[in-house]
mmCIF file of C-alpha atoms (C1' of nucleotides) in Angstrom:
data_model
loop_
_atom_site.group_PDB
_atom_site.id
_atom_site.type_symbol
_atom_site.label_atom_id
_atom_site.label_comp_id
_atom_site.label_asym_id
_atom_site.label_seq_id
_atom_site.Cartn_x
_atom_site.Cartn_y
_atom_site.Cartn_z
ATOM 1 C CA MET A 291 10.838 -18.940 9.889
ATOM 2 C CA ASN A 292 7.326 -18.197 10.839
ATOM 3 C CA PRO A 293 7.801 -14.536 10.611
ATOM 4 C CA LEU A 294 4.723 -14.139 13.244
ATOM 5 C CA ALA A 295 6.204 -16.444 15.487
ATOM 6 C CA LEU A 296 6.937 -14.315 19.212
ATOM 7 C CA SER A 297 9.602 -16.169 19.621
ATOM 8 C CA ASN A 298 11.434 -14.464 16.106
ATOM 9 C CA GLN A 299 9.709 -10.813 16.988
ATOM 10 C CA LEU A 300 12.449 -8.681 17.505
ATOM 11 C CA CYS A 301 9.969 -6.114 18.872
ATOM 12 C CA PHE A 302 9.020 -8.419 21.519
ATOM 13 C CA ARG A 303 12.265 -9.369 22.591
ATOM 14 C CA ALA A 304 13.037 -5.303 23.222
ATOM 15 C CA TYR A 305 10.108 -5.217 25.063
ATOM 16 C CA ALA A 306 10.602 -7.919 27.197
ATOM 17 C CA LEU A 307 14.197 -6.787 28.074
ATOM 18 C CA SER A 308 13.027 -3.545 29.180
ATOM 19 C CA ARG A 309 10.491 -5.047 31.091
ATOM 20 C CA HIS A 310 13.391 -7.592 32.863
ATOM 21 C CA ILE A 311 15.773 -4.676 33.569
ATOM 22 C CA THR A 312 13.335 -2.632 34.966
ATOM 23 C CA ALA A 313 12.255 -5.250 37.755
ATOM 24 C CA MET A 314 16.387 -6.007 38.304
ATOM 25 C CA TYR A 315 16.085 -2.523 39.387
ATOM 26 C CA GLN A 316 13.268 -2.469 41.374
ATOM 27 C CA PRO A 317 14.375 -3.821 44.439
ATOM 28 C CA LEU A 318 17.696 -1.377 44.316
ATOM 29 C CA LEU A 319 15.711 1.557 43.783
ATOM 30 C CA LYS A 320 13.113 0.603 46.472
ATOM 31 C CA LYS A 321 16.129 1.403 48.419
ATOM 32 C CA LEU A 322 16.124 5.209 47.384
ATOM 33 C CA GLU A 323 11.950 5.363 47.184
ATOM 34 C CA LEU A 324 12.759 6.037 43.512
ATOM 35 C CA THR A 325 10.795 4.166 40.762
ATOM 36 C CA TYR A 326 12.246 3.541 37.534
ATOM 37 C CA PRO A 327 10.953 6.237 35.123
ATOM 38 C CA GLN A 328 11.667 8.583 38.159
ATOM 39 C CA TYR A 329 15.134 7.293 39.217
ATOM 40 C CA LEU A 330 15.660 8.099 34.729
ATOM 41 C CA ALA A 331 15.132 11.704 35.719
ATOM 42 C CA MET A 332 17.078 12.290 38.593
ATOM 43 C CA LEU A 333 20.012 10.719 35.748
ATOM 44 C CA VAL A 334 19.180 13.776 33.452
ATOM 45 C CA LEU A 335 18.996 16.326 36.788
ATOM 46 C CA TRP A 336 22.280 15.171 38.402
ATOM 47 C CA GLU A 337 23.848 15.552 35.229
ATOM 48 C CA SER A 338 22.303 19.111 34.066
ATOM 49 C CA ASP A 339 20.552 21.009 37.182
ATOM 50 C CA GLY A 340 17.694 23.328 36.050
ATOM 51 C CA VAL A 341 17.127 21.441 33.035
ATOM 52 C CA SER A 342 13.302 22.602 31.809
ATOM 53 C CA VAL A 343 10.757 19.946 31.319
ATOM 54 C CA LYS A 344 11.151 20.299 27.491
ATOM 55 C CA GLN A 345 15.039 19.434 27.530
ATOM 56 C CA MET A 346 13.801 16.145 29.867
ATOM 57 C CA GLY A 347 11.148 14.939 27.551
ATOM 58 C CA GLU A 348 13.944 15.285 24.522
ATOM 59 C CA GLN A 349 17.127 13.538 26.404
ATOM 60 C CA LEU A 350 14.351 10.970 28.126
ATOM 61 C CA MET A 351 11.893 10.802 24.830
ATOM 62 C CA LEU A 352 8.874 11.207 26.917
ATOM 63 C CA ASP A 353 6.370 14.010 26.828
ATOM 64 C CA SER A 354 4.552 16.326 28.966
ATOM 65 C CA GLY A 355 1.700 13.990 29.661
ATOM 66 C CA THR A 356 4.032 11.827 30.806
ATOM 67 C CA LEU A 357 6.578 14.048 32.878
ATOM 68 C CA THR A 358 4.102 16.557 34.733
ATOM 69 C CA PRO A 359 2.746 14.317 36.530
ATOM 70 C CA LEU A 360 5.439 12.185 37.575
ATOM 71 C CA LEU A 361 7.626 15.357 38.258
ATOM 72 C CA LYS A 362 4.266 16.689 40.220
ATOM 73 C CA ARG A 363 4.982 13.680 42.631
ATOM 74 C CA MET A 364 8.938 13.831 42.986
ATOM 75 C CA GLU A 365 8.126 17.278 44.025
ATOM 76 C CA GLU A 366 5.543 16.161 46.348
ATOM 77 C CA ALA A 367 8.128 13.604 47.593
ATOM 78 C CA GLY A 368 10.772 16.904 48.709
ATOM 79 C CA LEU A 369 13.251 15.504 45.651
ATOM 80 C CA LEU A 370 13.149 18.328 42.742
ATOM 81 C CA GLN A 371 11.296 21.722 42.891
ATOM 82 C CA ARG A 372 9.393 23.145 40.115
ATOM 83 C CA LYS A 373 9.731 26.890 39.093
ATOM 84 C CA ARG A 374 8.227 28.825 36.009
ATOM 85 C CA SER A 375 10.988 30.767 33.829
ATOM 86 C CA ALA A 376 10.671 34.393 34.448
ATOM 87 C CA GLU A 377 12.063 34.904 31.415
ATOM 88 C CA ASP A 378 9.624 32.997 28.947
ATOM 89 C CA GLU A 379 6.237 31.903 31.388
ATOM 90 C CA ARG A 380 5.632 29.247 29.059
ATOM 91 C CA VAL A 381 8.612 26.860 30.197
ATOM 92 C CA VAL A 382 9.045 25.298 33.282
ATOM 93 C CA HIS A 383 12.713 24.651 34.731
ATOM 94 C CA ILE A 384 13.476 21.604 37.641
ATOM 95 C CA SER A 385 15.850 21.986 39.703
ATOM 96 C CA LEU A 386 17.197 19.863 42.352
ATOM 97 C CA THR A 387 16.376 20.264 46.565
ATOM 98 C CA ASP A 388 19.387 19.222 48.686
ATOM 99 C CA LYS A 389 17.243 15.643 49.455
ATOM 100 C CA GLY A 390 17.426 15.029 45.971
ATOM 101 C CA LYS A 391 21.414 16.385 46.054
ATOM 102 C CA LYS A 392 22.281 13.948 47.968
ATOM 103 C CA LEU A 393 20.720 10.877 46.843
ATOM 104 C CA LYS A 394 23.393 11.200 44.145
ATOM 105 C CA SER A 395 25.463 9.035 46.029
ATOM 106 C CA LYS A 396 23.249 6.236 47.567
ATOM 107 C CA ALA A 397 22.607 6.139 43.160
ATOM 108 C CA ALA A 398 26.115 5.517 42.707
ATOM 109 C CA ALA A 399 26.447 2.051 43.617
ATOM 110 C CA ILE A 400 23.020 1.293 41.346
ATOM 111 C CA PRO A 401 25.025 0.127 37.968
ATOM 112 C CA GLY A 402 27.775 -1.887 39.407
ATOM 113 C CA GLU A 403 25.081 -4.043 41.445
ATOM 114 C CA LEU A 404 22.552 -4.359 38.427
ATOM 115 C CA GLN A 405 25.879 -5.416 36.344
ATOM 116 C CA LYS A 406 26.327 -8.102 39.125
ATOM 117 C CA CYS A 407 22.837 -9.516 39.106
ATOM 118 C CA MET A 408 21.932 -9.117 35.731
ATOM 119 C CA GLY A 409 25.287 -10.931 35.313
ATOM 120 C CA PHE A 410 26.522 -9.677 31.711
ATOM 121 C CA SER A 411 30.325 -9.209 30.724
ATOM 122 C CA ALA A 412 31.584 -5.693 29.626
ATOM 123 C CA GLU A 413 31.563 -7.349 25.946
ATOM 124 C CA ASP A 414 27.834 -7.973 25.748
ATOM 125 C CA TYR A 415 27.208 -4.643 27.461
ATOM 126 C CA LEU A 416 29.245 -3.146 24.323
ATOM 127 C CA GLU A 417 28.098 -5.384 22.093
ATOM 128 C CA PHE A 418 24.205 -4.484 22.719
ATOM 129 C CA MET A 419 25.196 -0.602 23.302
ATOM 130 C CA GLN A 420 26.107 -0.351 19.518
ATOM 131 C CA VAL A 421 23.300 -2.911 17.967
ATOM 132 C CA SER A 422 20.549 -0.897 19.609
ATOM 133 C CA ALA A 423 21.764 2.552 18.568
ATOM 134 C CA ARG A 424 21.934 1.029 14.996
ATOM 135 C CA LEU A 425 18.075 0.273 15.498
ATOM 136 C CA LEU A 426 17.384 3.782 16.913
ATOM 137 C CA LYS A 427 18.477 5.722 14.558
ATOM 138 C CA HIS A 428 16.424 5.341 11.592
ATOM 139 C CA LYS A 429 13.808 7.161 13.200
ATOM 140 C CA ASN A 430 12.499 9.418 10.724
ATOM 141 C CA VAL A 431 9.492 7.293 8.183
ATOM 142 C CA MET B 194 33.062 7.094 32.054
ATOM 143 C CA ASN B 195 31.068 7.981 33.682
ATOM 144 C CA PRO B 196 28.229 4.990 35.164
ATOM 145 C CA LEU B 197 25.171 7.367 36.435
ATOM 146 C CA ALA B 198 25.284 8.880 32.708
ATOM 147 C CA LEU B 199 21.989 8.659 31.096
ATOM 148 C CA SER B 200 24.024 7.390 27.549
ATOM 149 C CA ASN B 201 25.878 4.882 29.383
ATOM 150 C CA GLN B 202 22.722 3.073 30.910
ATOM 151 C CA LEU B 203 21.886 -0.013 28.870
ATOM 152 C CA CYS B 204 18.778 0.522 31.163
ATOM 153 C CA PHE B 205 17.633 3.437 29.454
ATOM 154 C CA ARG B 206 18.699 2.339 26.210
ATOM 155 C CA ALA B 207 16.463 -0.816 26.580
ATOM 156 C CA TYR B 208 13.148 1.184 27.225
ATOM 157 C CA ALA B 209 13.994 3.880 25.091
ATOM 158 C CA LEU B 210 13.922 1.285 21.576
ATOM 159 C CA SER B 211 10.908 -0.538 23.114
ATOM 160 C CA ARG B 212 9.288 2.653 23.603
ATOM 161 C CA HIS B 213 10.492 3.567 20.249
ATOM 162 C CA ILE B 214 9.523 0.298 18.141
ATOM 163 C CA THR B 215 6.395 0.592 20.054
ATOM 164 C CA ALA B 216 5.518 3.622 18.250
ATOM 165 C CA MET B 217 6.725 2.558 14.898
ATOM 166 C CA TYR B 218 4.182 -0.610 15.360
ATOM 167 C CA GLN B 219 1.773 1.702 16.151
ATOM 168 C CA PRO B 220 0.126 2.854 13.240
ATOM 169 C CA LEU B 221 0.261 -0.742 11.666
ATOM 170 C CA LEU B 222 -1.365 -1.865 14.212
ATOM 171 C CA LYS B 223 -4.076 0.606 13.710
ATOM 172 C CA LYS B 224 -5.641 -1.036 10.545
ATOM 173 C CA LEU B 225 -5.558 -4.349 12.589
ATOM 174 C CA GLU B 226 -7.284 -1.892 15.726
ATOM 175 C CA LEU B 227 -5.017 -3.603 18.292
ATOM 176 C CA THR B 228 -2.708 -1.851 20.645
ATOM 177 C CA TYR B 229 0.517 -3.182 20.727
ATOM 178 C CA PRO B 230 0.311 -5.620 23.936
ATOM 179 C CA GLN B 231 -2.911 -6.767 21.964
ATOM 180 C CA TYR B 232 -0.914 -7.934 19.075
ATOM 181 C CA LEU B 233 1.638 -9.971 20.879
ATOM 182 C CA ALA B 234 -1.425 -11.893 22.805
ATOM 183 C CA MET B 235 -2.933 -12.189 19.426
ATOM 184 C CA LEU B 236 0.270 -14.181 18.495
ATOM 185 C CA VAL B 237 0.680 -16.457 21.231
ATOM 186 C CA LEU B 238 -2.862 -16.956 20.033
ATOM 187 C CA TRP B 239 -2.244 -17.557 15.909
ATOM 188 C CA GLU B 240 0.255 -19.641 17.458
ATOM 189 C CA SER B 241 -1.467 -22.203 20.232
ATOM 190 C CA ASP B 242 -5.330 -20.796 20.132
ATOM 191 C CA GLY B 243 -6.835 -21.984 23.407
ATOM 192 C CA VAL B 244 -4.122 -21.395 25.559
ATOM 193 C CA SER B 245 -4.992 -20.642 29.169
ATOM 194 C CA VAL B 246 -4.392 -17.270 30.290
ATOM 195 C CA LYS B 247 -1.535 -18.626 32.693
ATOM 196 C CA GLN B 248 0.417 -19.798 30.076
ATOM 197 C CA MET B 249 -0.195 -16.929 28.133
ATOM 198 C CA GLY B 250 1.117 -15.225 30.662
ATOM 199 C CA GLU B 251 4.479 -17.269 30.751
ATOM 200 C CA GLN B 252 4.902 -16.742 27.297
ATOM 201 C CA LEU B 253 4.657 -13.035 27.584
ATOM 202 C CA MET B 254 6.149 -12.487 30.974
ATOM 203 C CA LEU B 255 3.151 -10.713 32.726
ATOM 204 C CA ASP B 256 0.336 -11.312 35.174
ATOM 205 C CA SER B 257 -3.344 -12.090 35.086
ATOM 206 C CA GLY B 258 -3.462 -8.057 36.734
ATOM 207 C CA THR B 259 -2.713 -7.345 33.153
ATOM 208 C CA LEU B 260 -4.175 -9.995 31.422
ATOM 209 C CA THR B 261 -7.219 -10.461 32.709
ATOM 210 C CA PRO B 262 -8.365 -6.560 31.833
ATOM 211 C CA LEU B 263 -6.675 -6.589 27.715
ATOM 212 C CA LEU B 264 -8.439 -10.251 26.933
ATOM 213 C CA LYS B 265 -11.218 -8.340 27.896
ATOM 214 C CA ARG B 266 -11.273 -5.744 26.032
ATOM 215 C CA MET B 267 -10.491 -7.617 23.246
ATOM 216 C CA GLU B 268 -13.501 -10.169 24.032
ATOM 217 C CA GLU B 269 -15.610 -7.121 23.907
ATOM 218 C CA ALA B 270 -13.504 -6.805 20.532
ATOM 219 C CA GLY B 271 -15.004 -10.016 19.681
ATOM 220 C CA LEU B 272 -11.098 -11.770 18.878
ATOM 221 C CA LEU B 273 -11.691 -14.158 21.634
ATOM 222 C CA GLN B 274 -13.821 -16.077 24.161
ATOM 223 C CA ARG B 275 -12.976 -16.821 27.420
ATOM 224 C CA LYS B 276 -14.241 -19.654 28.963
ATOM 225 C CA ARG B 277 -13.379 -22.071 32.247
ATOM 226 C CA SER B 278 -12.057 -24.793 32.028
ATOM 227 C CA ALA B 279 -14.697 -28.094 32.713
ATOM 228 C CA GLU B 280 -12.096 -30.462 33.873
ATOM 229 C CA ASP B 281 -10.265 -27.653 36.005
ATOM 230 C CA GLU B 282 -12.685 -24.888 37.786
ATOM 231 C CA ARG B 283 -9.681 -22.250 37.788
ATOM 232 C CA VAL B 284 -8.264 -22.128 34.887
ATOM 233 C CA VAL B 285 -10.177 -19.707 31.697
ATOM 234 C CA HIS B 286 -8.767 -20.806 28.232
ATOM 235 C CA ILE B 287 -8.557 -18.584 25.358
ATOM 236 C CA SER B 288 -10.055 -19.066 22.042
ATOM 237 C CA LEU B 289 -9.843 -17.350 18.896
ATOM 238 C CA THR B 290 -13.266 -16.412 17.069
ATOM 239 C CA ASP B 291 -13.266 -16.125 13.078
ATOM 240 C CA LYS B 292 -12.817 -12.820 13.636
ATOM 241 C CA GLY B 293 -9.640 -13.185 15.387
ATOM 242 C CA LYS B 294 -8.598 -16.217 13.112
ATOM 243 C CA LYS B 295 -9.305 -13.593 9.925
ATOM 244 C CA LEU B 296 -7.271 -11.117 11.597
ATOM 245 C CA LYS B 297 -3.736 -13.229 11.229
ATOM 246 C CA SER B 298 -3.614 -13.243 7.285
ATOM 247 C CA LYS B 299 -3.734 -8.981 7.759
ATOM 248 C CA ALA B 300 -1.408 -9.458 9.778
ATOM 249 C CA ALA B 301 1.200 -11.628 8.208
ATOM 250 C CA ALA B 302 2.585 -8.261 6.129
ATOM 251 C CA ILE B 303 3.424 -6.538 9.728
ATOM 252 C CA PRO B 304 6.708 -7.695 10.027
ATOM 253 C CA GLY B 305 8.393 -7.472 7.047
ATOM 254 C CA GLU B 306 6.842 -3.476 6.781
ATOM 255 C CA LEU B 307 8.255 -3.108 10.336
ATOM 256 C CA GLN B 308 11.842 -4.079 9.309
ATOM 257 C CA LYS B 309 11.370 -1.857 5.942
ATOM 258 C CA CYS B 310 10.175 1.372 7.769
ATOM 259 C CA MET B 311 12.792 0.578 11.068
ATOM 260 C CA GLY B 312 15.578 -0.079 8.184
ATOM 261 C CA PHE B 313 17.375 -2.415 9.946
ATOM 262 C CA SER B 314 19.252 -5.427 8.220
ATOM 263 C CA ALA B 315 18.814 -8.812 8.872
ATOM 264 C CA GLU B 316 22.552 -9.300 10.056
ATOM 265 C CA ASP B 317 20.746 -6.200 13.725
ATOM 266 C CA TYR B 318 18.543 -8.356 13.117
ATOM 267 C CA LEU B 319 20.593 -11.697 14.410
ATOM 268 C CA GLU B 320 22.692 -10.173 16.379
ATOM 269 C CA PHE B 321 20.469 -7.758 18.273
ATOM 270 C CA MET B 322 17.952 -11.540 19.067
ATOM 271 C CA GLN B 323 21.263 -13.022 19.839
ATOM 272 C CA VAL B 324 23.109 -10.158 22.538
ATOM 273 C CA SER B 325 19.316 -9.949 24.303
ATOM 274 C CA ALA B 326 19.125 -13.551 24.197
ATOM 275 C CA ARG B 327 22.236 -13.346 26.643
ATOM 276 C CA LEU B 328 20.967 -10.102 28.768
ATOM 277 C CA LEU B 329 17.816 -12.080 29.510
ATOM 278 C CA LYS B 330 19.312 -15.488 30.334
ATOM 279 C CA HIS B 331 20.295 -14.638 33.845
ATOM 280 C CA LYS B 332 17.576 -14.437 35.328
ATOM 281 C CA ASN B 333 17.120 -16.216 38.926
ATOM 282 C CA VAL B 334 19.285 -13.558 41.152
ATOM 283 C "C1'" DT C 172 -10.839 -38.814 54.434
ATOM 284 C "C1'" DG C 173 -9.441 -34.300 55.610
ATOM 285 C "C1'" DC C 174 -7.355 -30.164 55.814
ATOM 286 C "C1'" DA C 175 -3.244 -27.408 54.772
ATOM 287 C "C1'" DA C 176 -0.902 -26.361 51.222
ATOM 288 C "C1'" DA C 177 -0.534 -24.740 46.196
ATOM 289 C "C1'" DT C 178 -2.901 -23.743 41.931
ATOM 290 C "C1'" DT C 179 -5.398 -19.813 39.084
ATOM 291 C "C1'" DA C 180 -7.857 -15.903 37.833
ATOM 292 C "C1'" DA C 181 -10.026 -12.223 39.785
ATOM 293 C "C1'" DT C 182 -9.564 -7.255 41.795
ATOM 294 C "C1'" DT C 183 -7.667 -3.140 44.171
ATOM 295 C "C1'" DG C 184 -4.592 0.144 43.719
ATOM 296 C "C1'" DT C 185 -0.656 3.352 41.250
ATOM 297 C "C1'" DG C 186 2.603 4.986 38.202
ATOM 298 C "C1'" DC C 187 3.739 5.504 33.978
ATOM 299 C "C1'" DA C 188 3.237 6.045 28.627
ATOM 300 C "C1'" DC C 189 0.519 8.251 24.696
ATOM 301 C "C1'" DA C 190 -2.806 10.707 21.672
ATOM 302 C "C1'" DA C 191 -5.791 14.549 21.993
ATOM 303 C "C1'" DT C 192 -6.879 18.773 23.546
ATOM 304 C "C1'" DA C 193 -6.247 23.162 25.775
ATOM 305 C "C1'" DT C 194 -4.036 27.618 26.707
ATOM 306 C "C1'" DA C 195 -1.270 30.447 27.734
ATOM 307 C "C1'" DA C 196 3.127 32.793 26.440
ATOM 308 C "C1'" DA C 197 6.278 34.006 23.094
ATOM 309 C "C1'" DT C 198 6.573 35.116 17.892
ATOM 310 C "C1'" DT C 199 6.304 35.617 13.010
ATOM 311 C "C1'" DT C 200 3.685 38.117 9.957
ATOM 312 C "C1'" DG C 201 1.434 40.558 7.000
ATOM 313 C "C1'" DC D 106 1.100 46.867 15.684
ATOM 314 C "C1'" DA D 107 -2.596 43.068 15.242
ATOM 315 C "C1'" DA D 108 -3.667 38.620 13.564
ATOM 316 C "C1'" DA D 109 -1.729 34.150 12.817
ATOM 317 C "C1'" DT D 110 1.155 30.599 14.552
ATOM 318 C "C1'" DT D 111 4.228 28.152 17.435
ATOM 319 C "C1'" DT D 112 6.395 26.447 21.477
ATOM 320 C "C1'" DA D 113 6.015 24.906 26.463
ATOM 321 C "C1'" DT D 114 3.825 23.034 29.982
ATOM 322 C "C1'" DA D 115 -0.669 20.896 31.422
ATOM 323 C "C1'" DT D 116 -4.866 17.806 31.355
ATOM 324 C "C1'" DT D 117 -8.581 14.357 30.154
ATOM 325 C "C1'" DG D 118 -9.060 10.022 28.530
ATOM 326 C "C1'" DT D 119 -7.465 4.892 27.447
ATOM 327 C "C1'" DG D 120 -4.827 1.090 28.292
ATOM 328 C "C1'" DC D 121 -0.859 -1.356 30.237
ATOM 329 C "C1'" DA D 122 2.489 -3.324 33.873
ATOM 330 C "C1'" DC D 123 3.130 -4.774 38.497
ATOM 331 C "C1'" DA D 124 3.003 -5.396 43.221
ATOM 332 C "C1'" DA D 125 -0.821 -7.368 46.561
ATOM 333 C "C1'" DT D 126 -4.689 -9.578 47.743
ATOM 334 C "C1'" DT D 127 -8.641 -12.525 47.664
ATOM 335 C "C1'" DA D 128 -11.461 -15.845 46.303
ATOM 336 C "C1'" DA D 129 -12.384 -20.610 44.380
ATOM 337 C "C1'" DT D 130 -10.087 -24.908 43.244
ATOM 338 C "C1'" DT D 131 -7.347 -28.833 43.560
ATOM 339 C "C1'" DT D 132 -3.342 -31.485 45.236
ATOM 340 C "C1'" DG D 133 -0.737 -33.630 48.549
ATOM 341 C "C1'" DC D 134 -0.067 -35.954 52.735
ATOM 342 C "C1'" DA D 135 -0.746 -37.185 57.666
#
DNA sequence: TGCAAATTAATTGTGCACAATATAAATTTG
DNA sequence: CAAATTTATATTGTGCACAATTAATTTGCA
């Protein structure tokens, strides 16, 4: 086996799969007027409204260089508000607007639609989640 | 199970894994002065020097909007040459320079180093390759 | 043959990612 | 308590991704 062959690269497979999934989401998210990273931010907020930028960054594994402009665009779209904390002025809390909260019911259909159009089974889902968790485990080199 | 929970999203897992792997490559690729997508382009060229932009795009699943500027940067770095075909002037062929060819021996160590620093087993590798292939199979919706 | 349709790249514009740096506020220390 | 350090976010700059459009060829078929 040639270790430099593209088809043998775990890295390329993960990269291609991620972009493929994002592409599958795109038509579904267009209805909500969200990009894929914006959808991920909404998932965090629907679970834990009011998180700080740092907390969101920890969940999504993204830094402020990515999140600050993304959240500003979402604020302009009327989905959320950014407010600096009174107790600790370094912290910015993100809270959903009514518009942002209402979007959740529309989004509820998305996971099912995606599974249908990607055509994977519950077993594939589980196996992928397990093996990818193992690959993500060793983070501190 | 909450289908909108971030931790249950196959999409987020794939996205996080892909970015995690790219981050693991980054210090290794820095020695070669390549970005991660540039490394993928080199993998294609080391396997099939002289491919067209279209062929490279098919292998990497990237379009000319991504590849054209990427290849121009690599041409400026002296790794490859872009030449319009004489038979069909729409086609641009990409061929490695000596510098580009020589980089292959340096790159040979990378897959092993990556596996070591990510700490996954041959079984994990195989299982991931298999399940991700199944997830990628259903492309035509 | 002649021209519409298809093919291949390039361009333009928007939105991430992320490294590096800056800034300001809070905390720790001497 | 002042200086040094740490923490949280913002800014800047580079490099992808990708949709949409454009331009130059080539092909296919009436």
